[in-house]
Coordinates of C-alpha atoms in Angstrom, one line a residue:
Chain Z
X1 CA 91.7 71.7 107.6
X2 CA 91.0 70.5 104.0
X3 CA 91.8 73.8 102.3
X4 CA 95.3 74.2 103.6
X5 CA 97.1 75.8 100.6
X6 CA 100.6 74.7 99.5
X7 CA 103.2 76.7 101.4
X8 CA 105.2 78.0 98.5
X9 CA 102.6 80.2 96.8
X10 CA 101.8 82.3 99.9
X11 CA 105.5 82.8 100.5
X12 CA 105.9 84.2 96.9
X13 CA 102.8 86.3 97.3
X14 CA 104.1 87.7 100.6
X15 CA 107.5 88.5 99.1
X16 CA 105.8 90.2 96.2
X17 CA 103.7 92.3 98.6
X18 CA 106.7 93.4 100.5
X19 CA 108.5 94.4 97.3
X20 CA 105.5 96.3 96.1
X21 CA 105.4 98.1 99.5
X22 CA 109.0 99.1 99.2
X23 CA 108.5 100.4 95.7
X24 CA 105.4 102.3 96.8
X25 CA 107.3 104.0 99.6
X26 CA 110.6 104.7 97.9
X27 CA 109.9 105.2 94.2
X28 CA 108.5 108.8 94.5
X29 CA 111.6 109.9 96.5
X30 CA 114.1 108.0 94.3
X31 CA 112.6 109.6 91.2
X32 CA 113.4 113.0 92.7
X33 CA 117.0 111.8 93.3
X34 CA 117.4 110.5 89.8
X35 CA 115.9 113.7 88.3
X36 CA 118.2 115.8 90.4
X37 CA 121.4 114.4 89.0
X38 CA 120.3 114.4 85.3
X39 CA 121.4 117.1 82.9
X40 CA 118.7 119.3 81.6
X41 CA 118.5 117.7 78.2
X42 CA 117.9 114.3 79.9
X43 CA 115.3 115.6 82.2
X44 CA 113.3 116.9 79.3
X45 CA 113.3 113.7 77.2
X46 CA 110.5 111.5 76.3
X47 CA 110.4 108.5 76.9
X48 CA 111.9 109.2 80.3
X49 CA 115.5 108.1 81.1
X50 CA 115.6 105.9 84.2
X51 CA 119.4 105.4 84.4
X52 CA 121.0 108.6 83.3
X53 CA 124.4 107.9 81.6
X54 CA 125.4 111.6 82.2
X55 CA 125.3 112.8 85.8
X56 CA 125.6 116.3 87.1
X57 CA 125.6 118.1 90.5
X58 CA 124.9 121.4 88.8
X59 CA 121.3 121.5 90.1
X60 CA 122.6 121.3 93.7
X61 CA 125.2 123.9 92.9
X62 CA 122.4 126.2 91.6
X63 CA 120.6 125.8 95.0
X64 CA 123.6 126.5 97.2
X65 CA 125.6 128.9 95.1
X66 CA 123.0 130.9 93.2
X67 CA 120.3 130.6 95.8
X68 CA 120.4 130.9 99.6
X69 CA 119.6 127.2 100.4
X70 CA 122.1 127.1 103.2
X71 CA 120.2 130.0 104.7
X72 CA 116.8 128.1 104.3
X73 CA 118.3 125.0 105.9
X74 CA 119.6 127.1 108.8
X75 CA 116.2 128.7 109.2
X76 CA 114.4 125.4 109.2
X77 CA 116.9 123.9 111.6
X78 CA 117.0 126.8 114.0
X79 CA 113.2 127.1 114.2
X80 CA 112.7 123.4 114.6
X81 CA 115.4 123.0 117.3
X82 CA 114.3 126.0 119.3
X83 CA 110.6 124.9 119.2
X84 CA 111.6 121.4 120.2
X85 CA 113.7 122.5 123.2
X86 CA 111.0 125.0 124.3
X87 CA 108.3 122.4 123.9
X88 CA 110.1 119.9 126.1
X89 CA 110.9 122.5 128.7
X90 CA 107.3 123.6 129.0
X91 CA 105.6 120.3 128.3
X92 CA 107.5 118.0 130.6
X93 CA 106.6 119.7 133.9
X94 CA 103.0 120.0 132.7
X95 CA 103.0 116.3 131.9
X96 CA 104.4 115.4 135.3
X97 CA 101.8 117.6 137.0
X98 CA 99.0 115.9 135.1
X99 CA 100.4 112.5 135.9
X100 CA 101.1 112.8 139.6
X101 CA 99.7 116.0 141.2
X102 CA 96.1 116.6 142.4
X103 CA 94.8 118.9 139.7
X104 CA 91.2 120.1 139.8
X105 CA 89.5 119.3 136.5
X106 CA 92.3 117.1 135.3
X107 CA 90.2 115.0 133.0
X108 CA 88.7 118.1 131.4
X109 CA 92.2 119.5 130.8
X110 CA 93.4 116.2 129.3
X111 CA 90.2 115.9 127.2
X112 CA 90.8 119.4 125.8
X113 CA 94.5 118.6 125.1
X114 CA 93.5 115.4 123.3
X115 CA 90.9 117.3 121.2
X116 CA 93.1 120.1 120.1
X117 CA 95.6 117.6 118.6
X118 CA 92.8 117.1 116.0
X119 CA 92.7 120.8 115.0
X120 CA 94.0 121.5 111.5
X121 CA 96.3 124.5 111.5
X122 CA 93.9 126.5 109.2
X123 CA 91.5 126.9 112.2
X124 CA 94.2 128.9 114.0
X125 CA 95.4 130.8 110.9
X126 CA 93.3 134.0 111.1
X127 CA 93.8 134.4 114.9
X128 CA 97.6 133.8 114.7
X129 CA 97.9 136.2 111.8
X130 CA 96.4 138.9 114.0
X131 CA 98.5 138.0 116.9
X132 CA 101.7 138.1 114.8
X133 CA 100.7 141.6 113.5
X134 CA 99.7 142.8 117.0
X135 CA 103.1 141.8 118.4
X136 CA 104.9 142.9 115.3
X137 CA 106.3 139.4 114.7
X138 CA 106.1 139.4 110.9
X139 CA 109.4 138.1 109.6
X140 CA 110.6 137.2 113.1
X141 CA 111.6 133.6 114.1
X142 CA 109.3 133.9 117.1
X143 CA 106.3 134.0 114.8
X144 CA 107.1 130.4 114.0
X145 CA 108.7 129.2 117.2
X146 CA 105.8 130.2 119.5
X147 CA 103.1 128.5 117.5
X148 CA 105.2 125.4 116.8
X149 CA 105.9 125.1 120.5
X150 CA 102.3 125.3 121.3
X151 CA 101.1 123.0 118.5
X152 CA 103.4 120.3 119.7
X153 CA 102.6 120.7 123.4
X154 CA 99.6 118.4 123.4
X155 CA 101.5 115.4 121.9
X156 CA 104.4 116.1 124.2
X157 CA 102.2 116.3 127.3
X158 CA 100.3 113.1 126.4
X159 CA 103.4 111.0 125.6
X160 CA 105.4 112.3 128.6
X161 CA 102.5 111.8 130.9
X162 CA 102.1 108.2 130.0
X163 CA 105.9 107.7 130.6
X164 CA 105.7 109.3 134.0
X165 CA 102.7 107.1 134.9
X166 CA 104.9 104.1 134.2
X167 CA 107.6 105.1 136.6
X168 CA 107.5 103.5 140.1
X169 CA 106.2 105.9 142.7
X170 CA 108.8 104.8 145.3
X171 CA 111.4 106.9 143.7
X172 CA 109.5 110.1 144.2
X173 CA 108.6 109.1 147.8
X174 CA 112.2 108.4 148.5
X175 CA 113.3 111.7 147.0
X176 CA 110.7 113.6 149.0
X177 CA 112.0 111.9 152.2
X178 CA 115.4 113.0 151.3
X179 CA 114.1 116.6 151.2
X180 CA 114.1 117.2 147.5
X181 CA 111.6 119.8 146.3
X182 CA 109.3 118.7 143.4
X183 CA 111.3 120.7 141.0
X184 CA 114.7 119.3 142.1
X185 CA 113.3 115.8 142.0
X186 CA 112.0 116.2 138.5
X187 CA 115.3 117.7 137.3
X188 CA 117.8 115.4 139.2
X189 CA 116.0 112.1 139.5
X190 CA 113.2 111.7 137.0
X191 CA 114.7 113.5 134.1
X192 CA 117.5 111.1 133.5
X193 CA 115.0 108.2 133.6
X194 CA 112.7 109.9 131.1
X195 CA 115.5 110.7 128.7
X196 CA 114.3 108.1 126.1
X197 CA 110.8 109.6 126.3
X198 CA 112.2 113.1 125.8
X199 CA 114.1 111.9 122.7
X200 CA 110.9 110.3 121.4
X201 CA 108.8 113.4 121.7
X202 CA 111.6 115.7 120.7
X203 CA 112.0 113.9 117.4
X204 CA 108.3 114.2 116.7
X205 CA 108.3 117.9 117.5
X206 CA 111.3 118.4 115.3
X207 CA 109.7 116.6 112.4
X208 CA 106.4 118.6 112.7
X209 CA 108.2 121.9 113.0
X210 CA 110.6 121.2 110.1
X211 CA 107.6 120.2 107.9
X212 CA 105.1 123.0 108.8
X213 CA 104.0 125.0 105.8
X214 CA 101.0 127.3 106.4
X215 CA 102.5 129.6 109.1
X216 CA 106.0 129.6 107.5
X217 CA 104.4 130.5 104.2
X218 CA 102.4 133.4 105.7
X219 CA 104.5 134.9 108.5
X220 CA 107.9 134.7 106.7
X221 CA 107.8 136.7 103.6
X222 CA 111.4 138.0 103.7
X223 CA 113.6 135.8 101.4
X224 CA 116.4 135.4 104.0
X225 CA 113.9 134.0 106.7
X226 CA 112.1 131.4 104.6
X227 CA 112.1 127.8 105.6
X228 CA 112.9 124.8 103.3
X229 CA 109.3 123.7 102.6
X230 CA 108.3 127.3 101.6
X231 CA 111.5 128.0 99.6
X232 CA 111.1 124.7 97.7
X233 CA 107.4 125.3 97.0
X234 CA 108.2 128.8 95.7
X235 CA 111.3 127.9 93.7
X236 CA 110.8 129.4 90.2
X237 CA 112.7 129.9 87.0
X238 CA 114.0 133.0 85.3
X239 CA 110.6 133.5 83.6
X240 CA 107.2 132.2 84.4
X241 CA 107.3 130.0 81.3
X242 CA 110.4 128.1 82.4
X243 CA 110.1 125.6 85.2
X244 CA 113.5 124.7 86.8
X245 CA 112.8 120.9 87.0
X246 CA 116.4 120.0 87.9
X247 CA 116.7 122.5 90.8
X248 CA 113.2 121.6 92.0
X249 CA 114.1 117.9 92.2
X250 CA 117.4 118.8 93.9
X251 CA 115.5 121.0 96.4
X252 CA 113.2 118.1 97.2
X253 CA 116.1 115.9 97.9
X254 CA 117.8 118.5 100.1
X255 CA 114.6 119.1 102.1
X256 CA 114.0 115.5 102.7
X257 CA 117.5 114.3 103.6
X258 CA 117.5 115.4 107.2
X259 CA 114.2 113.6 107.8
X260 CA 115.4 110.4 106.0
X261 CA 118.3 110.4 108.4
X262 CA 116.0 110.9 111.4
X263 CA 113.8 108.0 110.3
X264 CA 116.8 105.7 109.6
X265 CA 118.2 106.3 113.1
X266 CA 115.1 106.7 115.2
X267 CA 112.5 104.5 113.5
X268 CA 111.6 102.8 116.7
X269 CA 111.3 106.0 118.7
X270 CA 109.1 107.6 116.1
X271 CA 106.7 104.6 116.0
X272 CA 106.7 104.6 119.8
X273 CA 105.8 108.3 120.1
X274 CA 103.1 108.2 117.5
X275 CA 101.4 105.2 119.0
X276 CA 101.7 106.5 122.6
X277 CA 100.5 110.0 121.6
X278 CA 97.5 108.7 119.6
X279 CA 96.4 105.6 121.4
X280 CA 97.2 106.1 125.1
X281 CA 95.4 109.5 125.2
Chain O
X1 CA 103.6 109.4 156.3
X2 CA 101.9 112.7 157.1
X3 CA 101.0 114.4 153.8
X4 CA 100.2 117.7 155.4
X5 CA 103.6 119.6 155.1
X6 CA 104.1 118.7 151.4
X7 CA 100.5 119.5 150.5
X8 CA 100.9 123.2 151.3
X9 CA 104.1 123.2 149.3
X10 CA 102.5 121.5 146.3
X11 CA 100.2 124.3 145.1
X12 CA 102.9 126.7 144.0
X13 CA 104.7 123.9 142.1
X14 CA 101.4 122.7 140.5
X15 CA 100.9 126.2 139.3
X16 CA 104.5 126.6 138.1
X17 CA 104.5 123.3 136.3
X18 CA 101.2 123.5 134.5
X19 CA 100.6 127.3 134.0
X20 CA 103.1 127.9 131.2
X21 CA 101.7 125.1 129.1
X22 CA 98.1 126.1 129.7
X23 CA 98.8 129.7 129.0
X24 CA 100.6 128.9 125.7
X25 CA 97.8 126.6 124.7
X26 CA 95.2 129.2 125.4
X27 CA 97.1 131.8 123.4
X28 CA 97.7 129.6 120.4
X29 CA 94.5 127.5 120.3
X30 CA 92.0 129.3 122.5
X31 CA 92.5 132.9 121.3
X32 CA 92.3 132.2 117.6
X33 CA 89.1 130.1 117.9
X34 CA 87.5 132.7 120.2
X35 CA 88.7 135.6 118.0
X36 CA 87.2 133.9 114.9
X37 CA 83.9 133.5 116.7
X38 CA 83.8 137.2 117.6
X39 CA 85.0 138.4 114.3
X40 CA 82.6 136.3 112.4
X41 CA 79.8 138.6 113.6
X42 CA 81.6 141.6 112.1
X43 CA 82.0 142.9 108.6
X44 CA 85.7 143.8 108.3
X45 CA 86.8 144.1 104.7
X46 CA 87.9 146.6 102.0
X47 CA 84.3 147.8 101.8
X48 CA 84.5 148.9 105.5
X49 CA 88.0 150.1 105.0
X50 CA 89.2 147.2 107.2
X51 CA 87.3 148.7 110.2
X52 CA 85.2 146.1 112.0
X53 CA 81.4 146.8 111.9
X54 CA 78.9 144.6 113.7
X55 CA 76.8 142.7 111.3
X56 CA 75.2 140.0 113.3
X57 CA 74.8 136.7 111.4
X58 CA 75.3 138.5 108.1
X59 CA 78.4 136.5 107.3
X60 CA 76.7 133.2 107.9
X61 CA 73.7 134.3 105.8
X62 CA 76.1 135.2 103.0
X63 CA 77.7 131.8 103.2
X64 CA 74.3 130.1 102.4
X65 CA 74.3 131.7 99.0
X66 CA 78.0 131.5 98.4
X67 CA 78.4 128.9 95.6
X68 CA 82.2 128.9 96.0
X69 CA 81.9 127.9 99.7
X70 CA 79.6 125.0 98.9
X71 CA 81.9 124.0 96.0
X72 CA 85.0 124.0 98.2
X73 CA 83.1 122.1 100.9
X74 CA 82.2 119.4 98.3
X75 CA 85.8 119.2 97.1
X76 CA 86.9 118.8 100.7
X77 CA 84.4 116.1 101.3
X78 CA 85.4 114.2 98.2
X79 CA 89.1 114.5 99.0
X80 CA 88.6 113.5 102.7
X81 CA 86.3 110.5 102.1
X82 CA 88.3 109.1 99.2
X83 CA 91.7 109.6 100.9
X84 CA 90.7 108.3 104.3
X85 CA 88.9 105.2 103.0
X86 CA 91.9 104.2 100.8
X87 CA 94.4 105.0 103.6
X88 CA 92.4 102.8 106.0
X89 CA 92.2 99.8 103.8
X90 CA 95.7 100.1 102.5
X91 CA 97.0 100.9 106.0
X92 CA 95.4 97.8 107.4
X93 CA 96.8 95.6 104.6
X94 CA 100.3 97.0 105.3
X95 CA 100.0 96.6 109.0
X96 CA 99.0 92.9 108.6
X97 CA 102.0 92.5 106.3
X98 CA 104.4 94.1 108.7
X99 CA 103.0 92.2 111.7
X100 CA 104.3 88.9 110.2
X101 CA 107.8 87.7 111.1
X102 CA 110.2 87.8 108.2
X103 CA 113.9 88.5 107.4
X104 CA 114.7 92.2 107.2
X105 CA 111.5 93.3 108.9
X106 CA 113.1 96.1 110.8
X107 CA 114.4 97.7 107.6
X108 CA 111.1 97.3 105.9
X109 CA 109.2 98.9 108.8
X110 CA 111.7 101.8 108.7
X111 CA 111.1 102.4 105.0
X112 CA 107.3 102.0 105.5
X113 CA 107.1 105.1 107.7
X114 CA 109.4 107.2 105.6
X115 CA 106.7 109.0 103.5
X116 CA 105.0 110.1 106.7
X117 CA 108.1 111.9 108.0
X118 CA 108.8 113.9 104.9
X119 CA 107.7 117.5 104.5
X120 CA 104.3 117.5 102.7
X121 CA 105.0 120.8 100.9
X122 CA 108.3 119.5 99.6
X123 CA 106.9 116.2 98.5
X124 CA 104.0 118.0 96.9
X125 CA 106.6 119.6 94.6
X126 CA 107.9 116.1 93.9
X127 CA 104.4 114.7 93.1
X128 CA 103.7 117.6 90.8
X129 CA 106.8 116.6 88.9
X130 CA 105.7 112.9 88.9
X131 CA 102.3 113.9 87.4
X132 CA 103.9 116.5 85.1
X133 CA 102.0 116.5 81.7
X134 CA 105.0 116.6 79.5
X135 CA 107.8 114.7 81.2
X136 CA 106.0 113.1 84.1
X137 CA 106.9 109.6 85.0
X138 CA 103.3 108.5 85.5
X139 CA 102.5 109.3 81.9
X140 CA 105.8 107.6 80.8
X141 CA 105.0 104.4 82.7
X142 CA 101.4 104.2 81.6
X143 CA 102.5 104.7 77.9
X144 CA 105.2 102.0 78.2
X145 CA 102.5 99.6 79.6
X146 CA 100.2 100.7 76.6
X147 CA 97.5 101.7 79.1
X148 CA 97.2 105.2 77.6
X149 CA 98.0 106.3 74.0
X150 CA 99.2 109.8 74.7
X151 CA 100.3 111.9 77.6
X152 CA 97.5 113.0 80.1
X153 CA 97.4 116.4 81.6
X154 CA 96.8 115.2 85.1
X155 CA 96.9 118.4 87.0
X156 CA 95.1 120.3 84.2
X157 CA 92.0 118.2 84.3
X158 CA 89.5 118.9 87.1
X159 CA 88.7 115.2 88.0
X160 CA 92.3 113.9 87.4
X161 CA 93.8 116.8 89.5
X162 CA 91.7 115.5 92.4
X163 CA 92.8 112.0 91.7
X164 CA 96.4 113.1 91.7
X165 CA 96.0 114.9 95.1
X166 CA 94.4 111.8 96.6
X167 CA 97.2 109.6 95.3
X168 CA 99.8 111.9 96.9
X169 CA 97.9 112.1 100.2
X170 CA 97.5 108.3 100.3
X171 CA 101.3 107.9 99.8
X172 CA 102.0 110.5 102.5
X173 CA 99.7 109.4 105.2
X174 CA 99.0 105.7 104.8
X175 CA 102.2 105.0 106.9
X176 CA 100.6 106.9 109.8
X177 CA 97.5 104.7 109.7
X178 CA 99.6 101.5 109.4
X179 CA 101.8 102.5 112.4
X180 CA 98.7 102.9 114.6
X181 CA 97.1 99.7 113.3
X182 CA 100.3 97.7 113.7
X183 CA 100.5 98.7 117.4
X184 CA 96.9 97.5 117.7
X185 CA 97.7 94.2 116.1
X186 CA 100.7 93.7 118.4
X187 CA 98.4 94.1 121.4
X188 CA 96.2 91.2 120.3
X189 CA 97.4 88.0 122.2
X190 CA 98.5 85.1 119.9
X191 CA 96.7 82.5 121.9
X192 CA 93.3 83.9 120.7
X193 CA 94.3 82.9 117.2
X194 CA 95.7 79.6 118.2
X195 CA 92.5 78.7 120.1
X196 CA 90.4 79.8 117.1
X197 CA 92.6 77.7 114.7
X198 CA 92.2 74.6 116.9
X199 CA 88.4 75.1 116.6
X200 CA 88.9 74.8 112.8
X201 CA 88.8 78.4 111.8
X202 CA 90.7 79.6 108.7
X203 CA 92.9 82.7 108.9
X204 CA 90.3 84.6 106.9
X205 CA 87.6 83.7 109.5
X206 CA 90.0 84.7 112.3
X207 CA 90.5 88.0 110.7
X208 CA 86.8 88.8 110.8
X209 CA 86.2 87.2 114.2
X210 CA 89.2 88.4 116.1
X211 CA 91.4 90.9 114.3
X212 CA 88.9 93.4 113.1
X213 CA 86.7 93.6 116.3
X214 CA 89.8 93.9 118.6
X215 CA 91.3 96.5 116.3
X216 CA 88.3 98.8 116.5
X217 CA 89.8 101.3 118.9
X218 CA 92.9 101.8 116.8
X219 CA 90.8 102.0 113.6
X220 CA 88.6 104.6 115.2
X221 CA 91.6 106.7 116.3
X222 CA 93.1 106.5 112.9
X223 CA 89.9 107.6 111.2
X224 CA 89.5 110.5 113.7
X225 CA 93.1 111.8 113.2
X226 CA 93.0 111.3 109.4
X227 CA 89.6 112.8 109.0
X228 CA 90.5 115.9 110.9
X229 CA 93.8 116.4 109.1
X230 CA 92.5 115.8 105.6
X231 CA 89.5 118.0 106.3
X232 CA 91.9 120.9 106.9
X233 CA 94.4 119.9 104.2
X234 CA 96.3 123.0 103.0
X235 CA 99.9 122.5 102.0
X236 CA 99.5 119.5 99.6
X237 CA 96.7 121.2 97.6
X238 CA 98.3 124.7 97.7
X239 CA 101.6 123.4 96.3
X240 CA 100.4 120.7 93.9
X241 CA 97.4 122.4 92.2
X242 CA 96.9 125.7 94.0
X243 CA 93.2 124.8 94.1
X244 CA 93.0 124.6 90.3
X245 CA 92.3 124.0 87.5
X246 CA 89.4 126.5 87.7
X247 CA 88.8 125.9 91.5
X248 CA 88.2 122.2 90.9
X249 CA 90.5 121.1 93.8
X250 CA 90.0 124.2 96.0
X251 CA 89.4 123.0 99.6
X252 CA 87.8 124.9 102.4
X253 CA 91.2 125.7 103.9
X254 CA 92.4 127.2 100.6
X255 CA 89.2 129.3 100.4
X256 CA 89.7 130.6 104.0
X257 CA 93.3 131.4 103.1
X258 CA 92.3 133.3 100.0
X259 CA 89.4 135.1 101.7
X260 CA 91.8 136.4 104.4
X261 CA 95.1 137.0 102.5
X262 CA 93.8 137.9 99.0
X263 CA 90.4 139.5 99.5
X264 CA 91.3 140.8 103.0
X265 CA 87.8 139.9 104.0
X266 CA 88.5 139.1 107.7
X267 CA 84.9 138.9 108.9
X268 CA 83.9 136.4 106.3
X269 CA 87.1 134.5 106.7
X270 CA 86.4 134.2 110.4
X271 CA 82.9 132.9 109.7
X272 CA 84.3 130.3 107.3
X273 CA 86.8 129.3 110.0
X274 CA 84.0 128.9 112.6
X275 CA 81.9 126.8 110.3
X276 CA 84.8 124.5 109.5
X277 CA 85.5 124.2 113.2
X278 CA 81.9 123.4 114.0
X279 CA 81.7 120.8 111.2
X280 CA 84.9 119.2 112.5
X281 CA 83.7 119.2 116.1
X282 CA 80.3 117.8 115.2
X283 CA 81.8 115.0 113.2
X284 CA 84.2 114.1 115.9
X285 CA 81.4 114.2 118.5
X286 CA 79.3 111.9 116.4
X287 CA 82.2 109.5 116.0
X288 CA 82.9 109.4 119.7
X289 CA 79.2 108.9 120.5
X290 CA 79.1 106.0 118.0
X291 CA 82.2 104.6 119.6
X292 CA 80.5 104.7 122.9
X293 CA 81.9 105.2 126.4
X294 CA 83.2 101.7 126.7
X295 CA 85.1 101.9 123.4
X296 CA 86.5 105.2 124.5
X297 CA 87.8 103.9 127.8
X298 CA 89.8 101.3 125.8
X299 CA 91.6 104.1 124.0

């Protein structure tokens, strides 16, 4: 142990690394926030102004008064919540079944479920476009809710299954002795116990559904049905030569705030779900 | 306990529990893949007045001579390899950092996953603003540091546009990698390190002898997920550069999208989808084979 370095310098290097990490993660978001409260003249100034002396909320007003951003928020929220509820309702019984019941070809089903979590959405794009047309679902919330539910099913099933496997079997045996059917037992006895797991997977589903772009971009062309990511990406000025930097930055802030909140409140659950879904496949 | 009465009751419940999920997965995953396979053997475009006509492997033959396809495949490969490599190294460094005990660790860990949770398309708008040629903050900072003499047109230059995309992707998805790797680090028992240290090993030696080998399953999973997702990247590129300038950042997924939505060439779009699918499956299969059965069981 000859090369034991003095204790102070690693501590400083460590602190510096943490500070750099915080800047790396936050700076891009904070820059949008700063831009969004600048007046137009300050936005278009070189060198950049980092602490604007004049602040304005006019860019936010533009989004909510002149443009239907409440509407976009509602669309995103409605689609994400509906998909989350459906996904949990369909995925939880399936997860229980795959955890406890004698299923022929269970490992094949699980293997396929694990593999489809790797599929990028573009692989489904052409087929889903045709399905949406065939069912006449263009500009219909269902054109998003159905695929979002399905796309989040694999993760929900994998995470919920690993939670069910951790539950003691005695509970189920006792419930069966008491004459509960499997459905009643799941609903009345196991569900309350798996509430934390439901919250975990529910949050992940909500995040994925809120953030999805490709299908929302293609299936929702009507202005009043657009979701926040699409509306933000398509925000344009009065002419093609004018880019509305202020409103764009404000829209970025509006679109990210709900997720910032989710992360602040549910950091542990998000980490738990991600690692359970990806590692315990 | 006699299992016989419950057994006869189980079958309907198994069906009831599992069938909706399987049906939905078949509809949303199975049908599109199967449909693309079938349609890829047809010509269905404006030339055939959007009526499907059987053309065998014609679409695949056309792909061989399609310079734009190879170009987009190259772009996708560059983007994927660069982004995933950087994310892995940086993600591991961050995971090691967050694994240590320090004051305020909970808050730091929370902030460290924030970029992952934010909508890619929305933050792509943000990154386009950060790399803006006139008022962008990247140009401003580099000029203040005297690293560049004048503003750079990041998104207007073929090579730099790709660099910008990679930076934005690294920012967005490194947190995902570090979350996975941190979970792996937490599963390595401390006494392994203690025993190794008693034997006179430095932390650097322990990292190579203990940390890295035991972290292999999580590293493999992270590579698998990140590879698949960046190979099919759409929203980031579509919003930040639109595939430009002059197609220099167009990825396979953007090409598929344009083939279907702009050129209404469904047969060819299907063939492109199938090839992308096969490339992905082949790479994943090779990765799993390399990992071996034992490694897989650990996952």
